[in-house]
Amino acid sequence: MEVVARDQTSLETGLNTAVETVRRHAMRERRNGIMVTQHSFTHYTVAISREVPYGQTREQRAWDSETHTGT
């Protein structure tokens, strides 16, 4: 799921909703955890990930906040 927000409140609400939605799917499969990836200050993705053990949620940054460039 993709979360794009204009302010902190909508970002928190969007991320919480996305994590809960993805968590329901992950619980049905019982194989993989959840990865939250930050692409910029306002753009995140939330997905089931084989790299994350079942029952865990991890975060990663896919950009350098110092230079403000995504990868």
Short mmCIF file of C-alpha atoms in Angstrom, two decimals:
data_model
loop_
_atom_site.label_atom_id
_atom_site.label_comp_id
_atom_site.label_asym_id
_atom_site.label_seq_id
_atom_site.Cartn_x
_atom_site.Cartn_y
_atom_site.Cartn_z
CA MET A 1 0.00 0.00 0.00
CA GLU A 2 1.17 3.49 -0.76
CA VAL A 3 0.80 6.36 1.71
CA VAL A 4 1.28 9.95 0.57
CA ALA A 5 0.43 12.75 2.98
CA ARG A 6 0.58 16.53 3.18
CA ASP A 7 0.84 16.84 6.97
CA GLN A 8 1.90 14.86 10.02
CA THR A 9 -1.62 13.99 11.11
CA SER A 10 -2.66 12.53 7.75
CA LEU A 11 0.69 10.72 7.51
CA GLU A 12 0.22 9.02 10.89
CA THR A 13 -3.38 8.12 10.10
CA GLY A 14 -2.45 6.78 6.65
CA LEU A 15 0.45 4.70 7.96
CA ASN A 16 -1.60 3.24 10.81
CA THR A 17 -4.40 2.30 8.42
CA ALA A 18 -1.99 0.79 5.88
CA VAL A 19 -0.11 -1.25 8.50
CA GLU A 20 -3.35 -2.65 9.94
CA THR A 21 -4.65 -3.57 6.47
CA VAL A 22 -1.40 -5.29 5.49
CA ARG A 23 -1.19 -6.98 8.91
CA ARG A 24 -4.59 -8.64 8.35
CA HIS A 25 -3.30 -10.12 5.07
CA ALA A 26 -0.02 -11.22 6.65
CA MET A 27 -1.89 -12.94 9.48
CA ARG A 28 -3.87 -15.01 6.99
CA GLU A 29 -0.69 -16.23 5.28
CA ARG A 30 1.36 -16.65 8.50
CA ARG A 31 4.66 -16.64 6.58
CA ASN A 32 5.98 -13.11 6.25
CA GLY A 33 6.18 -9.86 8.18
CA ILE A 34 5.62 -6.24 7.21
CA MET A 35 8.11 -3.73 5.76
CA VAL A 36 7.42 0.00 5.95
CA THR A 37 9.61 1.90 3.48
CA GLN A 38 10.10 5.66 3.59
CA HIS A 39 10.68 7.11 0.11
CA SER A 40 10.54 10.80 1.12
CA PHE A 41 9.23 12.95 3.96
CA THR A 42 5.66 12.40 2.72
CA HIS A 43 5.77 9.13 0.73
CA TYR A 44 5.81 5.63 2.25
CA THR A 45 4.94 2.10 1.16
CA VAL A 46 3.71 -0.69 3.42
CA ALA A 47 4.01 -4.28 2.17
CA ILE A 48 4.26 -7.91 3.19
CA SER A 49 7.94 -8.86 2.95
CA ARG A 50 9.77 -12.18 2.80
CA GLU A 51 12.73 -10.40 4.41
CA VAL A 52 10.76 -9.80 7.62
CA PRO A 53 9.87 -12.69 9.93
CA TYR A 54 6.19 -13.37 10.51
CA GLY A 55 4.81 -11.30 13.39
CA GLN A 56 7.31 -8.46 12.97
CA THR A 57 7.16 -5.02 11.37
CA ARG A 58 10.36 -3.33 10.21
CA GLU A 59 11.12 0.08 8.78
CA GLN A 60 13.66 1.13 6.18
CA ARG A 61 14.57 4.33 4.39
CA ALA A 62 14.96 4.23 0.60
CA TRP A 63 16.36 7.74 0.30
CA ASP A 64 18.96 10.02 1.82
CA SER A 65 17.22 12.67 3.91
CA GLU A 66 20.39 14.80 3.84
CA THR A 67 20.33 15.20 0.06
CA HIS A 68 16.57 14.59 -0.36
CA THR A 69 17.03 12.07 -3.14
CA GLY A 70 15.19 8.77 -3.50
CA THR A 71 16.63 5.51 -4.77
#
